[in-house]
Each structure stands twice: as structure tokens, then as C-alpha cells.
CSV table of C-alpha atoms in Angstrom, one decimal:
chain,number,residue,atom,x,y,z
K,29,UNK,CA,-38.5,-40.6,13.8
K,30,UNK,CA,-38.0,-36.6,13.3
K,31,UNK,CA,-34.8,-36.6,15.4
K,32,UNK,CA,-33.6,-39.1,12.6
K,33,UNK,CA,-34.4,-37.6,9.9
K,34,UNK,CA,-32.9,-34.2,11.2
K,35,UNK,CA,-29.5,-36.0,12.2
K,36,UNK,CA,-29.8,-37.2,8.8
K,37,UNK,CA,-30.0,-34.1,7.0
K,38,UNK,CA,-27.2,-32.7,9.2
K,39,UNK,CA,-24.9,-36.0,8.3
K,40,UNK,CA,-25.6,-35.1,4.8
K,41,UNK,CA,-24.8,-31.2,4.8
K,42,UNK,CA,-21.7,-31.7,6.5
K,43,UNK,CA,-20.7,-34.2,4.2
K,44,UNK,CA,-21.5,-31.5,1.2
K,45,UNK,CA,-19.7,-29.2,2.6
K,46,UNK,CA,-16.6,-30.7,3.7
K,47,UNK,CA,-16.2,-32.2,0.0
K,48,UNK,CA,-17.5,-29.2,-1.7
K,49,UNK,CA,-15.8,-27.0,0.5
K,50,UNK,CA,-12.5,-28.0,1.2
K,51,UNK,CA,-10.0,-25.7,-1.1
K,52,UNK,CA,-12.1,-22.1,0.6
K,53,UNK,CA,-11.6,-23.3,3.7
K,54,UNK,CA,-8.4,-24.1,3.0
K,55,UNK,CA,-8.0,-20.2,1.6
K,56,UNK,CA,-9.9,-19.1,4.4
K,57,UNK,CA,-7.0,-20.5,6.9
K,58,UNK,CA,-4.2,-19.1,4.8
K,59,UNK,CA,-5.3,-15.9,5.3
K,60,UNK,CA,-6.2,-16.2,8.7
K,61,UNK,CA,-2.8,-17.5,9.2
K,62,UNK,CA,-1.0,-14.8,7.3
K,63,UNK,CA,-3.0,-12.4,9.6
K,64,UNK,CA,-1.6,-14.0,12.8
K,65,UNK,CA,1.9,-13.8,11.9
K,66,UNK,CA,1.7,-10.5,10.6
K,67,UNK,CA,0.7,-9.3,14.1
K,68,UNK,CA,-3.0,-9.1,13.8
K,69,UNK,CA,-6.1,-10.6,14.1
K,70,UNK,CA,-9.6,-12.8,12.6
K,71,UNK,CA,-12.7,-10.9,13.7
K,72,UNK,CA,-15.8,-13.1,13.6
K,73,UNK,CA,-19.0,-11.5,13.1
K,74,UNK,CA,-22.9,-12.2,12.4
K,75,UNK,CA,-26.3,-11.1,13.1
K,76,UNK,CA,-29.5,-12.8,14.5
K,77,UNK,CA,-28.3,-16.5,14.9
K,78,UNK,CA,-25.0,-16.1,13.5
K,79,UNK,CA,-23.9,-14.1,16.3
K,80,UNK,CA,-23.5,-17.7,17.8
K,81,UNK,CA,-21.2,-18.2,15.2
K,82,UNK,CA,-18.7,-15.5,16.4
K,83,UNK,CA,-18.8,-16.6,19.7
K,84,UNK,CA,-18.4,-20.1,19.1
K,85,UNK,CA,-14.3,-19.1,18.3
K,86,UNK,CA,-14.1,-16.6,20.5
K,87,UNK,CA,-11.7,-17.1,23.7
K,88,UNK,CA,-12.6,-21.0,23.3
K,89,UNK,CA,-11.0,-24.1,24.8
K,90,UNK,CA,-8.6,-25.1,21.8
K,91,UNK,CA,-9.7,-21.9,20.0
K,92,UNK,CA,-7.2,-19.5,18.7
K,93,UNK,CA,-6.5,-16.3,21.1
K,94,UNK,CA,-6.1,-14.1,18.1
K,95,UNK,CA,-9.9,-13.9,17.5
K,96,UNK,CA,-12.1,-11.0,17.8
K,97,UNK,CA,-15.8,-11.7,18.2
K,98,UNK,CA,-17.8,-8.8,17.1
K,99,UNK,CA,-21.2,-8.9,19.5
K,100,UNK,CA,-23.5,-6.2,19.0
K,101,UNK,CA,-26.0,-6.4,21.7
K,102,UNK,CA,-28.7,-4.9,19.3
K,103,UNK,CA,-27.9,-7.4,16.2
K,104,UNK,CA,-28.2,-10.4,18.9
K,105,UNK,CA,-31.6,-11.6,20.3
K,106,UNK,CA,-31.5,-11.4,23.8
K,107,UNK,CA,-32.8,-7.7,23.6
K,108,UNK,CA,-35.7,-9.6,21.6
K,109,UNK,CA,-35.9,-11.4,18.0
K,110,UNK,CA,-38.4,-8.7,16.6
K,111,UNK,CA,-35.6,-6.0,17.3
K,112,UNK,CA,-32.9,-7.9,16.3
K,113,UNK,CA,-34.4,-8.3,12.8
K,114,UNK,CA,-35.4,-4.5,12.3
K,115,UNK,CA,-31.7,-3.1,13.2
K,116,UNK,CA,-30.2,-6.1,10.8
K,117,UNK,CA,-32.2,-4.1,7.7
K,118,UNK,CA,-30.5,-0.7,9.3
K,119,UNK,CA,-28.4,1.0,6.5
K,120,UNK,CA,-25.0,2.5,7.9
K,121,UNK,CA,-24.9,0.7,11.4
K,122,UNK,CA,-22.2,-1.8,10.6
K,123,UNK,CA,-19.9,1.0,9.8
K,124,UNK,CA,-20.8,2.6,13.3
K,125,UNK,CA,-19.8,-0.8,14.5
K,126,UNK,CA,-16.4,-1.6,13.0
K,127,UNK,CA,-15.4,1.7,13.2
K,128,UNK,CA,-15.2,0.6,17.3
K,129,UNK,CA,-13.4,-2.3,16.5
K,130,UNK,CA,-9.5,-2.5,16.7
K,131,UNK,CA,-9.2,-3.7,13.2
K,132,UNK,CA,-6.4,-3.1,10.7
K,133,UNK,CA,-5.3,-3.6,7.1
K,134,UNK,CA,-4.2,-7.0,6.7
K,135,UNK,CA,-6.8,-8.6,9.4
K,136,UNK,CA,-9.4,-10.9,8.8
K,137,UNK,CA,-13.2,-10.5,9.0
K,138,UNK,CA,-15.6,-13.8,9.2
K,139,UNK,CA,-19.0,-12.6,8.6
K,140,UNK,CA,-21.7,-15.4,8.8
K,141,UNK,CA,-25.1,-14.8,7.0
K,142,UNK,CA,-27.3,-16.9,6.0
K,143,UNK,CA,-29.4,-15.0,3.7
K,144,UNK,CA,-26.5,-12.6,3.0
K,145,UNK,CA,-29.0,-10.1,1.7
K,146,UNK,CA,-29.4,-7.9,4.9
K,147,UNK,CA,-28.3,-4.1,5.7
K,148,UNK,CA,-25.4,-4.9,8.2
K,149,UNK,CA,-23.6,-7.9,6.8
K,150,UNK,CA,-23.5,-6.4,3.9
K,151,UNK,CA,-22.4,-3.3,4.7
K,152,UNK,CA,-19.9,-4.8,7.1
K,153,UNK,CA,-18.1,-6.4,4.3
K,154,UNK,CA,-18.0,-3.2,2.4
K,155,UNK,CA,-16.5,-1.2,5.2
K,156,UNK,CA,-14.5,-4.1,6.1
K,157,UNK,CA,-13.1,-4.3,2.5
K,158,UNK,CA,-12.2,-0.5,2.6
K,159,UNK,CA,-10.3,-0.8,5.7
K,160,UNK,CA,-8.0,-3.5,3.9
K,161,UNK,CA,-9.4,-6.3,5.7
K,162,UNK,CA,-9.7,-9.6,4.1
K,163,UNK,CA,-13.5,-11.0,3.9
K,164,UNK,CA,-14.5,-14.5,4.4
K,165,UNK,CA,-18.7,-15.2,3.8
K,166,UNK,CA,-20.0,-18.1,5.4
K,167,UNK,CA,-23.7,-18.0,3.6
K,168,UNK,CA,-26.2,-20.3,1.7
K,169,UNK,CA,-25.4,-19.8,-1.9
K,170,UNK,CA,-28.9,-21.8,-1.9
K,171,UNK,CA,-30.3,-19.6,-0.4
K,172,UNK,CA,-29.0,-16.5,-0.8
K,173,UNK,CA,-29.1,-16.7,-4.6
K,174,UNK,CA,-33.3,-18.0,-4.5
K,175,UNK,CA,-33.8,-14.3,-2.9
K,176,UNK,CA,-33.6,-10.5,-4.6
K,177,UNK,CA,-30.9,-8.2,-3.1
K,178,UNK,CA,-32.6,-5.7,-0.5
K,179,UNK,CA,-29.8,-3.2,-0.2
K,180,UNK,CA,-29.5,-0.3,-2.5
K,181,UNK,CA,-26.5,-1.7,-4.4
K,182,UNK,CA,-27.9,-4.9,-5.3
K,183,UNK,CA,-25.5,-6.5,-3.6
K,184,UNK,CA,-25.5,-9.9,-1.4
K,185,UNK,CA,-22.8,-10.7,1.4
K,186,UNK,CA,-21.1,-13.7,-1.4
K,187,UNK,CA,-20.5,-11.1,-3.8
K,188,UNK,CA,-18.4,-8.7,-1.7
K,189,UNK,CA,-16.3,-11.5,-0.5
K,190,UNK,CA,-12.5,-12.6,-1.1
K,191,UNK,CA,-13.7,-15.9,-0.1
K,192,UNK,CA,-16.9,-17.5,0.1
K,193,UNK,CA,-18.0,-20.6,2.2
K,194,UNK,CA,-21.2,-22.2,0.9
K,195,UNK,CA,-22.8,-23.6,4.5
K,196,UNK,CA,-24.6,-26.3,1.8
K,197,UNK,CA,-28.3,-24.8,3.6
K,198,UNK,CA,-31.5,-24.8,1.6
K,199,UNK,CA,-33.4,-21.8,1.0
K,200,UNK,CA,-35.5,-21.1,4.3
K,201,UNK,CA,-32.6,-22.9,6.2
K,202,UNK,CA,-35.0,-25.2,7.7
K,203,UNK,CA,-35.0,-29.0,6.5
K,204,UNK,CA,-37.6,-31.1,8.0
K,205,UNK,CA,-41.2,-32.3,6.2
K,206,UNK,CA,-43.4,-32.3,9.3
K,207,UNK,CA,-47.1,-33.4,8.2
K,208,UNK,CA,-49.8,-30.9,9.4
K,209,UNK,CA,-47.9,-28.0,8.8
K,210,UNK,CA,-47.2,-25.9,5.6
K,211,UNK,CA,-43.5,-25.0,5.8
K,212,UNK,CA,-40.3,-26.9,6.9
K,213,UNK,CA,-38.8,-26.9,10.4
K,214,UNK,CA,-35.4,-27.1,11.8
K,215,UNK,CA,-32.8,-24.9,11.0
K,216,UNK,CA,-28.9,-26.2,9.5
K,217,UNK,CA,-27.1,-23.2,9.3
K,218,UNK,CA,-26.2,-23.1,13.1
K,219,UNK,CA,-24.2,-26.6,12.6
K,220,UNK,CA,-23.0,-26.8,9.4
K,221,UNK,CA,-21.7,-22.8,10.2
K,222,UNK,CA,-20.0,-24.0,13.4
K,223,UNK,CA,-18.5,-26.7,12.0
K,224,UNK,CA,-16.7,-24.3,8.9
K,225,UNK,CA,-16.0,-21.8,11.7
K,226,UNK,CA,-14.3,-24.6,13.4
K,227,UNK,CA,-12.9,-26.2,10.0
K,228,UNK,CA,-11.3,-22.8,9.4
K,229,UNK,CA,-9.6,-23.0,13.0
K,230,UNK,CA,-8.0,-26.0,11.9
K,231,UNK,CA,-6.5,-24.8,9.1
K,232,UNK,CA,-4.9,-21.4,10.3
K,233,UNK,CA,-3.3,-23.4,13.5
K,234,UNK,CA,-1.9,-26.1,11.2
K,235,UNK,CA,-0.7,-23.6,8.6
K,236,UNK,CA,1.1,-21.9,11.1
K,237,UNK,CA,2.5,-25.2,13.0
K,238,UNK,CA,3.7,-25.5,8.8
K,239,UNK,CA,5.5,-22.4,8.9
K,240,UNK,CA,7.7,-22.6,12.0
K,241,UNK,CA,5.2,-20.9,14.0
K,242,UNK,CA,3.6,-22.3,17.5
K,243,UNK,CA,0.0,-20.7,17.0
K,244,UNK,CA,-1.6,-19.3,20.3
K,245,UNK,CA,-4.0,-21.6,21.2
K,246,UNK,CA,-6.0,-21.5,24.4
K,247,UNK,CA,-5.8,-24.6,26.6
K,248,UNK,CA,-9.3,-25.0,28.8
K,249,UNK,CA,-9.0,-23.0,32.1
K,250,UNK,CA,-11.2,-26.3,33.7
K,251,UNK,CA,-7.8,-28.2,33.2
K,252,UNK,CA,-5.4,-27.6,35.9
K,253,UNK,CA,-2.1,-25.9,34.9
K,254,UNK,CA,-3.1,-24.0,32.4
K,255,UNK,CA,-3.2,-20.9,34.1
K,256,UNK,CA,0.5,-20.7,33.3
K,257,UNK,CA,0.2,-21.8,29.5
K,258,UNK,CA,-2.5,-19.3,28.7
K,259,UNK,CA,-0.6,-16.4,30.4
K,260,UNK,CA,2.3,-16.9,28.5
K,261,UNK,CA,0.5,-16.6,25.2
K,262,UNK,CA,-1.8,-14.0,26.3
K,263,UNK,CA,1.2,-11.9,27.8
K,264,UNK,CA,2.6,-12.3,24.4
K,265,UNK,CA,-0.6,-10.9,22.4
K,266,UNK,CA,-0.7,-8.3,25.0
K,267,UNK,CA,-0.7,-4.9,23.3
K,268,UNK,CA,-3.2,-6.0,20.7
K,269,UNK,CA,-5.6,-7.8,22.8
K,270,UNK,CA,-6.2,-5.7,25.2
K,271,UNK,CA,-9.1,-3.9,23.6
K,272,UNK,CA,-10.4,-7.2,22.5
K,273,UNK,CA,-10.5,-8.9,26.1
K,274,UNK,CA,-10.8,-6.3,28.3
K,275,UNK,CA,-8.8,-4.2,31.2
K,276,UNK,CA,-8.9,-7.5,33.0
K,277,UNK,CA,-6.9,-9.3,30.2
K,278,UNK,CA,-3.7,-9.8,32.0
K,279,UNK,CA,-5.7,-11.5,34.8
K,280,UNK,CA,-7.7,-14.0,32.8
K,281,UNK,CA,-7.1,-17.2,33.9
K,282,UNK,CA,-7.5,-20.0,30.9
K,283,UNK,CA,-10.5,-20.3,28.2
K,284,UNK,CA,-14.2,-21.6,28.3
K,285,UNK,CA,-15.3,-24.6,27.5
């Protein structure tokens, strides 16, 4: 049965990556970590599909409060797929965009790519890098590495990062054999790149919890009484949040599920 085979390939991928994996994760945390208790942030970024990425630890129900998605309407596909793909390939927009972003030396940038070989998450890791922010690729090596460079350096997203996260995809991304058509279907990246994103989570709250720390984590705002929790800590990232959840920040009332 497809559905089988495709649960499957997924069992198998996360299996890869969580042995493969482990000690950039682990890296991955420690800087995200070492962010947080210096006062500042993880942005989370990605184009096309990966924008689900950032969002998927953004302002989430057992998700840190210290992260910054970065969701550019244009790089996502709700303003159409055909768009999105052209603007992806536009050289100089991701420094329009992070320059709008209230990023710092000593921050954190997640930027998830599959390819990796695209205008804007490359060039995001290159501004990102000049601004003193620490880089962490989640990419296909697989693929990434089957394909030539597009931008002018040469350069793909794994080669520009201080840590890189193999999401243990195979070129194309897609996985399943159908017979009667020529190419494979059903994406992995989307999963497996949750699943790190969520992985990486796990590490920066527990390295905190290991250094004395009690990490702001966002309690569901569809469980009663946590209005109160998630004030506290939101009241407590005030001054730095603000441009990251809005003029109605101090009124928010819990996380989404």
C-alpha cells in the first residue's frame, strides 16, 4: 500500500537522521542556548516549503518564546507557487529582509533549504554571518551536493554554515516509486525538517534547565491557567520581543497549538 511504503521511508529517515545527526543537533542547541541567556534570540527562516519550518517553532505550545520566525509573504506560497519560486532565485532580497529583522551579534539564525542552492537562503546566511549571527543549515546534503551552485559565488546554503543538519532527503526530496509515472512522489523534507527543528528545541531548553536556567517555554493557551504562566515569561522577554510579536504582545494570552 503507498501510504505504507511512504510511512516507511519516513520511519527510515528519521531513524538516519537521529543517529547520524545527533552531535549537530546537539551543537545546534548549545548555541541556541548560549543565545538565550545572553539576552537574545533563534530566528527560524526558509523559503517555499520551508517556510513551514519557521513557523512550526514559532510562538508554539511547548515551543520556546525566544524564537523569531522570519515569514516573507513573497518567499511563501500563498501569494502563488510560481511567484514564490522566481523571488527565491532574486539576488539581494534576503539582505532587504534581515535588515528588518531585530537581529544581533550573538543570535541564532535557522535557515531551512532543501536544495540550499537558491538566491535568498544563501544570501541570508551570508548577511546573517556578517551581522555576527550564528548559522544553523537544515538541507539535504543528498541533494544539495547532486546539483551545481546557481549563485554567483558558487556557493550552497551547507557551506556558509557553522553548523549543518543533513535532513537525510534524497535528491528531488520525493521518495515514492508509483508505477505509471516517470518521477518519484512524496516529499520528506517537510517531516524529517520539523522533527530537527523540534530536536533542536529539545536541546536548547534542556541545556538551559543544565545551566541553572528555567528556559521560557510557552504553555498551550487551550489549557486553562496559563494565561498567567505565559505573561510572566512574556513580561520578562518584554523589550526584546516586542518587535517580534507585535504592539499587542503584552496582551497575548498563551501559545497555539
Amino acid at each position: 500500500m503507498p501510504a505504507s511504503d511512504y510511512f516507511r521511508a519516513i520511519r527510515s529517515i528519521l531513524e538516519q537522521v537521529e543517529q547520524t545527526q545527533a552531535a549537530a543537533i546537539r551543537e545546534a542547541g548549545r548555541l541556541g542556548a548560549a543565545s538565550i541567556s545572553d539576552g537574545g534570540l533563534i530566528h527560524a527562516f526558509g523559503t517555499g516549503h520551508s517556510h513551514l519550518l519557521a513557523e512550526e517553532v514559532f510562538y508554539r505550545a511547548g515551543g520556546l518564546l525566544t524564537v523569531n520566525a522570519i515569514l516573507e509573504p513573497s518567499l511563501m506560497l500563498h501569494e502563488g507557487g510560481a511567484k514564490s519560486s522566481a523571488v527565491e532565485r532574486l539576488p539581494g532580497f534576503a539582505r532587504v529582509i534581515l535588515d528588518q529583522e531585530p537581529v544581533r551579534a550573538g543570535d541564532v539564525l535557522l535557515i531551512a533549504s532543501n536544495s540550499g542552492r537558491n538566491a535568498v537562503p544563501v544570501e541570508m546566511a551570508m548577511a546573517a554571518r556578517e551581522k555576527g549571527l550564528k548559522v544553523v543549515a537544515i538541507t539535504s546534503l543528498a541533494h544539495s551536493r547532486s546539483q551545481p551552485a546557481v549563485h554567483a559565488t558558487g556557493k550552497k546554503l551547507y557551506e556558509l554554515a557553522d553548523v549543518v543538519i543533513d535532513n537525510g532527503g534524497v535528491p528531488g526530496d520525493a521518495v515514492l516509486e508509483v508505477p505509471g509515472i516517470p518521477v518519484r512522489a512524496c516529499s520528506t523534507s517537510t517531516v524529517s525538517g520539523a522533527a530537527i527543528m523540534q530536536a533542536i528545541m529539545a536541546e536548547v531548553i534542556d541545556q538551559l534547565v543544565q545551566a541553572g536556567q528555567l528556559p521560557p517555554v510557552l504553555q498551550s493557551g487551550n489549557v486553562e491557567g496559563s494565561h498567567a504562566y505565559n505573561q510572566r515569561i512574556m513580561e520578562s522577554y518584554g523589550l526584546r520581543l516586542a518587535p517580534v510579536l507585535g504592539k499587542e504582545f503584552f496582551a497575548m494570552r498563551g501559545s497555539h497549538d
